[in-house]
Amino acid sequence: MPRRRDPSGPPVVHRTARVGLRLTRAQRERCFGLLRSGADVWACVLEINAWRRRRADTPMAGYQQLCKLLTQAGPGTFGELDTTGARSVLRRYSDAWFSAAARRKAGHAEVRFPRRRRGLLPVRWYHGTFDLDGRRLRLPTAAGSPPLWLRLDRLVPYPPDTVRSVTLLFDCGRLWIDVTAELPVTVYPAEQRPDPQRVAGVDPGVIHPYAVVGLHGPALLVSGRAIRAEHRMHLADTKARRRATAARAPNPGQRGSRRWRKTRRRARLVETRHRRRIRQAQHEAAKAVIGWAVDQRVGTLTIGDPRGVLDKPAGRRHHLRLRQWQIGRTLQILQDKAALAGIRTHLVDERGTSSTCPRCRTRIPKPRGRRLVCRSCRFAGHRDLAAAFTIATRTPGGAPVTPPEHIPAGAITHRRAGRHLPGAGRSRRDPRRPRAAPGSVGPRRPAPPPGESLAHPDSSERGSTTKTGPPGERSWTPH
């Protein structure tokens, strides 16, 4: 945030919440006018630097230089956009330019400087320039323009005195307000405070978004099968919708009809709903990890960073899975929640952790299932938990270099992310799946033989599975 804080003050973090707007037709047009004016500021800077580039002059990318040009332009140059909103666009351009320059200096020649024009550009206002009263928000406008009061569709989830900025933007066919607040780091009692010496490793994945295990404590497995199913069902639904609407597509050179606009709007709404569901499920998974860490008083999380596999060519199907994984957003969500809870995080390379025995460090061929078996020391356990344990030993400073003799004999707690997704509830019914014919019965899980129970697939080498919480949560107790 562009303000000075007291160095001796308590540590804080910045969190952003997206809130929808309930607007009249006139308010909607004025909001689009502000976004178009922000895009005009961006285009003006691009044009000025294009002139200077043709004259072989130094580009104007510094924030102070751009603000001087804005002052020389005079009031009213960009419609109802005030000076604060226009400066936020200049700040965005300056940050993008210097970020590209730093990456090009580091050897990334493919990185380009900002040269693309935008139709709509987000505009931000900082604390002291806007008014927030419950669900009413006043955005500043240029001198001589009437005030712009907007109505939010819900209350801001932060205390009003902690809100530091608001950003007006257009995303997924709708106008939004991003509210950024400055929140203090959570303070715990002395007996419940996270201990930085207690280290836990986190192994991110697709089937299990997070597998967490401590060096001397219990473990946690967060299932993401509902998230993966949501991606697959949405992809199949999108393909079917495109095949159905292909006949209604306008001919080349013909303007779209009202029916075609309605079809496109429906597709856009479905895509927005899918993104919103996935984002909520990702937050639920990260919240489960941080809640578990707080209960176990874990003060340091060592997270494996698998982003090195993103640059390897592996075929279009595998590339689609990696794109749907959204590993960058997953790591960012977990780090943000850990910072708010007062837990340290470290990103380490996770190469080889899923194929290394955590006990004897022997290289093991990657198993096909979830069970890892070492032929040298006869270790057997969950593959993701074994990888998380190896990641925990790579903590820089403070973590032991060699692991103990055995995996910690604690309980493994199971959590399921995305219980709000279709088909993830107790009915296990997704409305997008084709219904079975009348009188037919779908595939069912075979009943166990007499005297046996439906235990976890890995319970043979781990222990017995017992229900100890709400539906969908399991805890494992070793023999």
Short mmCIF file of C-alpha atoms in Angstrom, two decimals:
data_model
loop_
_atom_site.label_atom_id
_atom_site.label_comp_id
_atom_site.label_asym_id
_atom_site.label_seq_id
_atom_site.Cartn_x
_atom_site.Cartn_y
_atom_site.Cartn_z
CA MET A 1 0.00 0.00 0.00
CA PRO A 2 1.36 3.50 -0.83
CA ARG A 3 1.61 4.72 2.75
CA ARG A 4 4.10 4.64 5.60
CA ARG A 5 3.60 2.44 8.62
CA ASP A 6 5.20 2.52 12.03
CA PRO A 7 8.08 0.00 11.97
CA SER A 8 7.44 -0.80 15.63
CA GLY A 9 3.74 -1.56 15.01
CA PRO A 10 2.27 -5.06 14.92
CA PRO A 11 2.71 -7.11 11.72
CA VAL A 12 -0.15 -6.91 9.25
CA VAL A 13 -1.22 -8.62 6.04
CA HIS A 14 -3.40 -7.39 3.18
CA ARG A 15 -6.43 -9.41 2.10
CA THR A 16 -8.77 -8.68 -0.82
CA ALA A 17 -12.44 -9.63 -1.13
CA ARG A 18 -14.52 -9.30 -4.31
CA VAL A 19 -17.98 -7.81 -3.86
CA GLY A 20 -20.66 -7.49 -6.53
CA LEU A 21 -22.66 -4.36 -7.34
CA ARG A 22 -26.37 -3.66 -7.69
CA LEU A 23 -26.60 -0.81 -10.17
CA THR A 24 -29.15 1.13 -12.10
CA ARG A 25 -28.71 1.67 -15.82
CA ALA A 26 -27.25 5.16 -15.26
CA GLN A 27 -24.83 3.95 -12.59
CA ARG A 28 -23.70 1.10 -14.82
CA GLU A 29 -22.95 3.49 -17.69
CA ARG A 30 -20.97 5.79 -15.39
CA CYS A 31 -18.92 2.86 -14.08
CA PHE A 32 -18.12 1.75 -17.62
CA GLY A 33 -17.19 5.34 -18.38
CA LEU A 34 -14.60 5.28 -15.57
CA LEU A 35 -13.14 2.01 -16.86
CA ARG A 36 -12.97 3.35 -20.40
CA SER A 37 -11.28 6.50 -19.12
CA GLY A 38 -8.71 4.35 -17.35
CA ALA A 39 -8.05 2.57 -20.65
CA ASP A 40 -7.65 5.99 -22.32
CA VAL A 41 -4.93 6.89 -19.79
CA TRP A 42 -3.17 3.64 -20.57
CA ALA A 43 -3.43 4.21 -24.33
CA CYS A 44 -2.16 7.78 -23.93
CA VAL A 45 1.01 6.56 -22.19
CA LEU A 46 1.52 3.91 -24.87
CA GLU A 47 1.21 6.54 -27.60
CA ILE A 48 3.67 8.90 -25.92
CA ASN A 49 6.27 6.16 -25.52
CA ALA A 50 5.72 5.10 -29.16
CA TRP A 51 6.60 8.63 -30.26
CA ARG A 52 9.69 8.64 -28.06
CA ARG A 53 10.74 5.21 -29.34
CA ARG A 54 10.55 6.43 -32.96
CA ARG A 55 12.72 9.40 -32.00
CA ALA A 56 15.16 7.06 -30.19
CA ASP A 57 14.48 8.84 -26.88
CA THR A 58 14.39 7.30 -23.42
CA PRO A 59 10.89 5.96 -22.61
CA MET A 60 8.90 7.60 -19.86
CA ALA A 61 8.15 4.82 -17.39
CA GLY A 62 8.80 6.36 -13.97
CA TYR A 63 5.74 7.00 -11.84
CA GLN A 64 6.79 10.56 -10.99
CA GLN A 65 7.38 11.40 -14.67
CA LEU A 66 3.98 10.05 -15.67
CA CYS A 67 2.27 12.00 -12.88
CA LYS A 68 3.85 15.22 -14.18
CA LEU A 69 2.44 14.49 -17.64
CA LEU A 70 -0.98 13.92 -16.10
CA THR A 71 -0.78 17.28 -14.31
CA GLN A 72 0.12 19.04 -17.56
CA ALA A 73 -2.92 17.51 -19.26
CA GLY A 74 -5.23 19.46 -16.95
CA PRO A 75 -8.60 18.55 -15.40
CA GLY A 76 -11.38 17.02 -17.46
CA THR A 77 -9.08 15.37 -19.99
CA PHE A 78 -10.31 11.86 -19.17
CA GLY A 79 -14.00 12.41 -18.50
CA GLU A 80 -15.22 11.73 -14.97
CA LEU A 81 -12.01 9.99 -13.93
CA ASP A 82 -10.34 11.91 -11.10
CA THR A 83 -6.61 12.31 -10.45
CA THR A 84 -6.38 9.45 -7.93
CA GLY A 85 -7.97 6.93 -10.31
CA ALA A 86 -5.77 8.07 -13.21
CA ARG A 87 -2.64 7.77 -11.06
CA SER A 88 -3.56 4.19 -10.20
CA VAL A 89 -3.42 3.40 -13.92
CA LEU A 90 -0.03 5.13 -14.19
CA ARG A 91 1.20 3.08 -11.22
CA ARG A 92 0.07 -0.12 -12.96
CA TYR A 93 1.90 0.84 -16.15
CA SER A 94 5.10 1.78 -14.30
CA ASP A 95 5.14 -1.49 -12.34
CA ALA A 96 4.54 -3.51 -15.52
CA TRP A 97 7.32 -1.70 -17.39
CA PHE A 98 9.97 -2.09 -14.70
CA SER A 99 8.96 -5.72 -14.07
CA ALA A 100 9.48 -6.48 -17.78
CA ALA A 101 12.81 -4.63 -17.74
CA ALA A 102 14.03 -6.65 -14.76
CA ARG A 103 13.04 -9.96 -16.36
CA ARG A 104 14.68 -9.05 -19.66
CA LYS A 105 17.84 -8.11 -17.78
CA ALA A 106 17.76 -11.52 -16.11
CA GLY A 107 17.88 -13.19 -19.53
CA HIS A 108 14.21 -13.67 -20.43
CA ALA A 109 14.31 -12.19 -23.92
CA GLU A 110 10.74 -13.31 -24.70
CA VAL A 111 9.26 -10.85 -22.18
CA ARG A 112 7.79 -7.75 -23.82
CA PHE A 113 7.13 -4.28 -22.50
CA PRO A 114 3.48 -3.17 -22.19
CA ARG A 115 2.32 -2.17 -25.69
CA ARG A 116 -1.22 -3.55 -25.95
CA ARG A 117 -4.22 -1.25 -25.68
CA ARG A 118 -7.15 -2.12 -23.44
CA GLY A 119 -10.84 -1.43 -23.83
CA LEU A 120 -11.51 -1.41 -20.07
CA LEU A 121 -8.91 -1.04 -17.33
CA PRO A 122 -9.41 -1.45 -13.54
CA VAL A 123 -9.27 1.77 -11.53
CA ARG A 124 -8.23 1.93 -7.88
CA TRP A 125 -8.84 4.48 -5.14
CA TYR A 126 -6.95 4.57 -1.85
CA HIS A 127 -8.00 5.24 1.73
CA GLY A 128 -9.27 8.78 2.26
CA THR A 129 -10.58 9.28 -1.27
CA PHE A 130 -13.75 7.14 -1.03
CA ASP A 131 -16.56 6.68 1.50
CA LEU A 132 -17.84 3.29 2.66
CA ASP A 133 -21.05 3.28 4.70
CA GLY A 134 -22.40 -0.25 5.18
CA ARG A 135 -23.43 -1.41 1.73
CA ARG A 136 -23.08 2.02 0.14
CA LEU A 137 -19.87 3.12 -1.55
CA ARG A 138 -19.05 6.56 -2.92
CA LEU A 139 -16.39 6.70 -5.62
CA PRO A 140 -14.63 10.02 -6.28
CA THR A 141 -15.12 11.68 -9.65
CA ALA A 142 -13.56 14.62 -11.45
CA ALA A 143 -14.34 18.19 -10.44
CA GLY A 144 -17.75 19.32 -11.70
CA SER A 145 -19.17 15.79 -11.91
CA PRO A 146 -21.95 14.60 -9.58
CA PRO A 147 -20.93 12.10 -6.87
CA LEU A 148 -21.14 8.42 -7.77
CA TRP A 149 -22.85 6.34 -5.07
CA LEU A 150 -22.95 2.56 -5.61
CA ARG A 151 -24.77 -0.20 -3.74
CA LEU A 152 -22.92 -3.40 -2.82
CA ASP A 153 -24.75 -6.73 -2.96
CA ARG A 154 -23.32 -7.74 0.45
CA LEU A 155 -21.49 -6.27 3.40
CA VAL A 156 -17.72 -5.99 3.22
CA PRO A 157 -16.24 -8.89 5.26
CA TYR A 158 -13.66 -6.59 6.90
CA PRO A 159 -14.00 -3.88 9.57
CA PRO A 160 -14.51 -0.48 7.90
CA ASP A 161 -11.45 1.08 9.58
CA THR A 162 -9.15 -1.59 8.06
CA VAL A 163 -10.16 -1.00 4.41
CA ARG A 164 -7.22 0.56 2.56
CA SER A 165 -8.36 0.62 -1.09
CA VAL A 166 -11.19 -0.25 -3.48
CA THR A 167 -10.83 -1.24 -7.13
CA LEU A 168 -13.53 -1.03 -9.79
CA LEU A 169 -13.19 -3.72 -12.47
CA PHE A 170 -15.13 -5.70 -15.07
CA ASP A 171 -14.74 -9.48 -15.00
CA CYS A 172 -16.79 -12.40 -16.34
CA GLY A 173 -19.49 -10.13 -17.75
CA ARG A 174 -20.11 -8.24 -14.50
CA LEU A 175 -18.90 -5.17 -12.60
CA TRP A 176 -17.12 -5.85 -9.31
CA ILE A 177 -15.45 -4.00 -6.43
CA ASP A 178 -12.25 -5.46 -4.97
CA VAL A 179 -11.94 -4.33 -1.35
CA THR A 180 -8.43 -4.57 0.14
CA ALA A 181 -8.07 -4.44 3.92
CA GLU A 182 -5.08 -4.27 6.25
CA LEU A 183 -5.54 -6.98 8.89
CA PRO A 184 -3.30 -7.68 11.89
CA VAL A 185 -1.69 -11.08 12.20
CA THR A 186 -3.58 -13.38 14.55
CA VAL A 187 -2.41 -13.24 18.17
CA TYR A 188 -2.64 -16.44 20.23
CA PRO A 189 -2.37 -17.16 23.96
CA ALA A 190 1.04 -18.28 25.14
CA GLU A 191 0.01 -21.94 25.44
CA GLN A 192 -1.59 -21.99 21.95
CA ARG A 193 0.99 -19.99 20.00
CA PRO A 194 2.49 -21.76 16.93
CA ASP A 195 6.04 -22.91 17.59
CA PRO A 196 8.48 -22.05 14.75
CA GLN A 197 10.51 -25.14 15.69
CA ARG A 198 7.55 -27.38 14.81
CA VAL A 199 7.94 -28.04 11.09
CA ALA A 200 5.46 -29.70 8.73
CA GLY A 201 5.92 -30.53 5.08
CA VAL A 202 3.23 -29.85 2.46
CA ASP A 203 3.06 -31.83 -0.77
CA PRO A 204 0.69 -30.19 -3.33
CA GLY A 205 -1.06 -32.43 -5.81
CA VAL A 206 -4.13 -32.94 -7.98
CA ILE A 207 -5.91 -35.84 -6.29
CA HIS A 208 -4.81 -34.54 -2.90
CA PRO A 209 -4.37 -30.74 -3.09
CA TYR A 210 -2.44 -30.86 0.19
CA ALA A 211 -0.75 -33.74 1.98
CA VAL A 212 0.71 -32.46 5.25
CA VAL A 213 2.86 -34.32 7.76
CA GLY A 214 4.99 -33.11 10.67
CA LEU A 215 8.38 -34.43 11.66
CA HIS A 216 7.07 -35.58 15.04
CA GLY A 217 3.30 -35.32 14.81
CA PRO A 218 0.10 -36.40 13.02
CA ALA A 219 -0.66 -35.93 9.34
CA LEU A 220 -3.43 -34.50 7.17
CA LEU A 221 -4.79 -35.54 3.77
CA VAL A 222 -7.09 -33.18 1.87
CA SER A 223 -9.00 -34.90 -0.93
CA GLY A 224 -9.56 -32.94 -4.15
CA ARG A 225 -11.42 -35.56 -6.17
CA ALA A 226 -14.54 -33.39 -6.16
CA ILE A 227 -12.52 -30.52 -7.67
CA ARG A 228 -11.14 -32.78 -10.39
CA ALA A 229 -14.62 -34.08 -11.13
CA GLU A 230 -15.91 -30.51 -11.41
CA HIS A 231 -13.23 -29.73 -14.01
CA ARG A 232 -14.04 -32.83 -16.04
CA MET A 233 -17.79 -32.38 -15.93
CA HIS A 234 -17.49 -28.70 -16.84
CA LEU A 235 -15.30 -29.57 -19.83
CA ALA A 236 -17.80 -32.17 -21.06
CA ASP A 237 -20.68 -29.75 -20.49
CA THR A 238 -18.88 -27.02 -22.44
CA LYS A 239 -18.19 -29.32 -25.40
CA ALA A 240 -21.82 -30.46 -25.50
CA ARG A 241 -23.05 -26.87 -25.36
CA ARG A 242 -20.78 -25.86 -28.24
CA ARG A 243 -22.02 -28.72 -30.39
CA ALA A 244 -25.61 -27.77 -29.64
CA THR A 245 -25.11 -24.09 -30.42
CA ALA A 246 -22.97 -24.56 -33.55
CA ALA A 247 -26.10 -24.49 -35.74
CA ARG A 248 -27.12 -21.12 -34.28
CA ALA A 249 -23.80 -19.45 -35.02
CA PRO A 250 -24.13 -16.43 -37.36
CA ASN A 251 -22.67 -16.58 -40.84
CA PRO A 252 -19.37 -14.82 -41.54
CA GLY A 253 -19.99 -11.11 -41.91
CA GLN A 254 -23.45 -11.29 -40.34
CA ARG A 255 -24.13 -9.57 -37.04
CA GLY A 256 -25.29 -11.82 -34.18
CA SER A 257 -28.96 -12.13 -33.43
CA ARG A 258 -30.62 -11.82 -30.04
CA ARG A 259 -30.73 -15.60 -29.70
CA TRP A 260 -26.99 -15.80 -30.31
CA ARG A 261 -26.31 -13.10 -27.69
CA LYS A 262 -28.42 -15.02 -25.19
CA THR A 263 -26.47 -18.20 -25.93
CA ARG A 264 -23.14 -16.46 -25.41
CA ARG A 265 -24.38 -14.87 -22.21
CA ARG A 266 -25.46 -18.25 -20.88
CA ALA A 267 -22.06 -19.76 -21.66
CA ARG A 268 -20.35 -16.83 -19.92
CA LEU A 269 -22.50 -17.25 -16.80
CA VAL A 270 -21.76 -20.99 -16.64
CA GLU A 271 -18.03 -20.35 -16.98
CA THR A 272 -18.17 -17.73 -14.23
CA ARG A 273 -20.02 -20.10 -11.91
CA HIS A 274 -17.43 -22.82 -12.56
CA ARG A 275 -14.55 -20.49 -11.69
CA ARG A 276 -16.32 -19.34 -8.56
CA ARG A 277 -16.89 -22.92 -7.39
CA ILE A 278 -13.28 -23.91 -7.98
CA ARG A 279 -11.99 -20.81 -6.19
CA GLN A 280 -14.14 -21.53 -3.15
CA ALA A 281 -12.97 -25.16 -3.06
CA GLN A 282 -9.33 -24.03 -3.17
CA HIS A 283 -9.93 -21.72 -0.22
CA GLU A 284 -11.64 -24.54 1.69
CA ALA A 285 -8.64 -26.83 1.16
CA ALA A 286 -6.14 -24.18 2.30
CA LYS A 287 -8.31 -23.32 5.30
CA ALA A 288 -8.30 -26.97 6.37
CA VAL A 289 -4.48 -27.04 6.25
CA ILE A 290 -4.07 -23.85 8.28
CA GLY A 291 -6.67 -24.96 10.83
CA TRP A 292 -4.85 -28.26 11.25
CA ALA A 293 -1.49 -26.46 11.63
CA VAL A 294 -2.91 -24.13 14.30
CA ASP A 295 -4.34 -27.09 16.24
CA GLN A 296 -0.97 -28.87 16.11
CA ARG A 297 0.92 -25.62 16.95
CA VAL A 298 2.96 -25.91 13.75
CA GLY A 299 4.87 -22.67 13.21
CA THR A 300 6.69 -23.47 9.94
CA LEU A 301 5.26 -24.95 6.75
CA THR A 302 7.70 -26.17 4.13
CA ILE A 303 5.83 -26.30 0.82
CA GLY A 304 7.00 -28.20 -2.22
CA ASP A 305 7.09 -26.09 -5.38
CA PRO A 306 6.26 -28.25 -8.44
CA ARG A 307 6.13 -25.42 -10.96
CA GLY A 308 9.24 -26.72 -12.68
CA VAL A 309 7.12 -29.32 -14.51
CA LEU A 310 5.06 -26.64 -16.23
CA ASP A 311 7.71 -26.05 -18.90
CA LYS A 312 8.07 -29.69 -19.93
CA PRO A 313 6.20 -30.84 -23.07
CA ALA A 314 3.92 -33.72 -22.09
CA GLY A 315 1.03 -33.64 -24.56
CA ARG A 316 -2.16 -31.65 -24.70
CA ARG A 317 -4.08 -33.81 -22.24
CA HIS A 318 -1.45 -33.53 -19.53
CA HIS A 319 -1.05 -29.82 -20.23
CA LEU A 320 -4.79 -29.40 -19.71
CA ARG A 321 -4.54 -31.14 -16.33
CA LEU A 322 -1.68 -28.85 -15.30
CA ARG A 323 -3.61 -25.77 -16.36
CA GLN A 324 -6.66 -26.90 -14.40
CA TRP A 325 -4.46 -27.60 -11.38
CA GLN A 326 -3.78 -23.84 -10.98
CA ILE A 327 -0.71 -24.52 -8.85
CA GLY A 328 0.33 -20.86 -8.67
CA ARG A 329 -3.01 -19.79 -7.23
CA THR A 330 -3.04 -22.80 -4.89
CA LEU A 331 0.33 -21.87 -3.41
CA GLN A 332 -0.60 -18.20 -3.14
CA ILE A 333 -3.82 -18.95 -1.27
CA LEU A 334 -2.00 -21.18 1.20
CA GLN A 335 0.75 -18.61 1.79
CA ASP A 336 -1.76 -15.80 2.35
CA LYS A 337 -3.73 -17.77 4.93
CA ALA A 338 -0.53 -18.88 6.65
CA ALA A 339 0.68 -15.26 6.90
CA LEU A 340 -2.62 -14.20 8.47
CA ALA A 341 -2.34 -17.04 11.00
CA GLY A 342 1.25 -16.11 11.89
CA ILE A 343 2.81 -19.24 10.34
CA ARG A 344 6.05 -19.09 8.39
CA THR A 345 6.25 -20.65 4.92
CA HIS A 346 9.17 -21.83 2.80
CA LEU A 347 9.04 -22.90 -0.85
CA VAL A 348 11.49 -25.69 -1.69
CA ASP A 349 12.10 -27.87 -4.72
CA GLU A 350 10.06 -31.06 -4.50
CA ARG A 351 11.87 -32.91 -7.26
CA GLY A 352 12.15 -36.62 -6.44
CA THR A 353 10.15 -36.52 -3.22
CA SER A 354 7.38 -38.83 -4.49
CA SER A 355 9.95 -41.48 -5.47
CA THR A 356 12.30 -41.33 -2.47
CA CYS A 357 11.97 -43.48 0.63
CA PRO A 358 11.68 -41.16 3.66
CA ARG A 359 13.43 -43.70 5.88
CA CYS A 360 16.49 -44.91 3.96
CA ARG A 361 16.58 -42.29 1.15
CA THR A 362 16.57 -45.00 -1.52
CA ARG A 363 15.34 -44.11 -4.97
CA ILE A 364 12.06 -45.95 -5.68
CA PRO A 365 10.26 -46.15 -9.03
CA LYS A 366 7.17 -44.00 -8.84
CA PRO A 367 4.24 -46.27 -7.92
CA ARG A 368 1.08 -46.34 -9.98
CA GLY A 369 -1.23 -46.08 -7.00
CA ARG A 370 -1.13 -44.14 -3.77
CA ARG A 371 0.99 -46.72 -1.88
CA LEU A 372 4.78 -46.43 -1.70
CA VAL A 373 6.78 -49.58 -0.90
CA CYS A 374 10.56 -49.61 -0.39
CA ARG A 375 12.32 -52.90 -1.13
CA SER A 376 15.40 -51.91 0.85
CA CYS A 377 13.94 -51.12 4.29
CA ARG A 378 10.44 -52.56 3.75
CA PHE A 379 8.82 -49.18 4.38
CA ALA A 380 5.19 -48.97 3.18
CA GLY A 381 2.93 -45.95 3.38
CA HIS A 382 0.95 -43.32 1.52
CA ARG A 383 2.95 -41.88 -1.35
CA ASP A 384 1.86 -38.26 -0.82
CA LEU A 385 2.54 -38.39 2.92
CA ALA A 386 5.97 -39.87 2.28
CA ALA A 387 6.69 -37.00 -0.14
CA ALA A 388 5.47 -34.45 2.42
CA PHE A 389 7.78 -35.95 5.05
CA THR A 390 10.76 -35.67 2.70
CA ILE A 391 9.81 -32.07 1.93
CA ALA A 392 9.74 -31.28 5.66
CA THR A 393 13.37 -32.37 5.96
CA ARG A 394 14.37 -29.78 3.35
CA THR A 395 13.39 -26.82 5.54
CA PRO A 396 16.20 -24.22 5.34
CA GLY A 397 17.62 -23.67 8.82
CA GLY A 398 16.33 -25.60 11.78
CA ALA A 399 15.02 -28.78 10.16
CA PRO A 400 16.97 -32.02 10.73
CA VAL A 401 19.01 -33.18 7.76
CA THR A 402 18.28 -36.87 8.37
CA PRO A 403 14.75 -38.08 9.17
CA PRO A 404 13.98 -40.19 12.26
CA GLU A 405 13.72 -43.95 12.12
CA HIS A 406 10.01 -44.07 11.31
CA ILE A 407 7.04 -41.97 10.22
CA PRO A 408 5.46 -40.20 13.24
CA ALA A 409 2.98 -42.53 14.89
CA GLY A 410 0.10 -40.06 14.91
CA ALA A 411 -3.37 -40.03 13.46
CA ILE A 412 -3.99 -39.16 9.81
CA THR A 413 -6.94 -36.82 9.50
CA HIS A 414 -8.88 -36.85 6.22
CA ARG A 415 -10.65 -33.79 4.87
CA ARG A 416 -12.60 -33.30 1.66
CA ALA A 417 -12.43 -30.02 -0.27
CA GLY A 418 -15.34 -28.85 -2.39
CA ARG A 419 -18.30 -30.30 -0.52
CA HIS A 420 -20.43 -27.54 -2.06
CA LEU A 421 -19.81 -28.84 -5.60
CA PRO A 422 -22.61 -30.67 -7.45
CA GLY A 423 -22.51 -34.36 -6.69
CA ALA A 424 -20.16 -33.97 -3.72
CA GLY A 425 -22.89 -34.05 -1.08
CA ARG A 426 -24.57 -37.01 0.53
CA SER A 427 -26.68 -37.69 -2.56
CA ARG A 428 -23.56 -37.93 -4.77
CA ARG A 429 -25.67 -36.77 -7.69
CA ASP A 430 -24.36 -34.31 -10.27
CA PRO A 431 -27.20 -32.73 -12.27
CA ARG A 432 -24.95 -32.56 -15.34
CA ARG A 433 -24.61 -36.34 -15.53
CA PRO A 434 -27.08 -38.11 -17.87
CA ARG A 435 -29.88 -39.78 -15.99
CA ALA A 436 -30.16 -43.56 -16.13
CA ALA A 437 -33.03 -45.21 -17.96
CA PRO A 438 -36.14 -46.02 -15.90
CA GLY A 439 -35.74 -49.28 -14.02
CA SER A 440 -31.96 -49.43 -14.51
CA VAL A 441 -29.46 -49.33 -11.69
CA GLY A 442 -26.15 -47.59 -11.98
CA PRO A 443 -22.80 -49.06 -10.95
CA ARG A 444 -22.54 -49.65 -7.26
CA ARG A 445 -19.70 -50.56 -5.00
CA PRO A 446 -19.78 -54.32 -4.30
CA ALA A 447 -20.80 -55.33 -0.80
CA PRO A 448 -17.99 -56.65 1.40
CA PRO A 449 -17.86 -60.34 2.28
CA PRO A 450 -19.20 -61.36 5.70
CA GLY A 451 -16.89 -60.31 8.50
CA GLU A 452 -15.10 -57.55 6.49
CA SER A 453 -15.59 -53.78 6.50
CA LEU A 454 -15.30 -51.03 3.91
CA ALA A 455 -11.97 -49.69 5.11
CA HIS A 456 -9.64 -47.26 3.38
CA PRO A 457 -7.76 -48.88 0.45
CA ASP A 458 -4.44 -48.27 2.24
CA SER A 459 -5.64 -49.46 5.64
CA SER A 460 -3.97 -52.83 5.19
CA GLU A 461 -0.53 -51.35 5.84
CA ARG A 462 -1.56 -48.32 7.89
CA GLY A 463 -4.24 -49.27 10.40
CA SER A 464 -7.98 -49.25 10.93
CA THR A 465 -10.28 -46.49 9.69
CA THR A 466 -12.68 -44.95 12.19
CA LYS A 467 -15.26 -42.21 11.88
CA THR A 468 -14.47 -39.39 14.32
CA GLY A 469 -16.10 -36.28 12.94
CA PRO A 470 -18.71 -34.83 10.62
CA PRO A 471 -19.73 -36.77 7.50
CA GLY A 472 -16.92 -36.88 4.94
CA GLU A 473 -14.08 -36.66 7.53
CA ARG A 474 -12.03 -39.65 8.68
CA SER A 475 -9.19 -40.15 11.12
CA TRP A 476 -6.67 -43.00 10.95
CA THR A 477 -5.25 -44.65 14.02
CA PRO A 478 -2.21 -46.94 13.63
CA HIS A 479 -2.01 -50.38 15.18
#
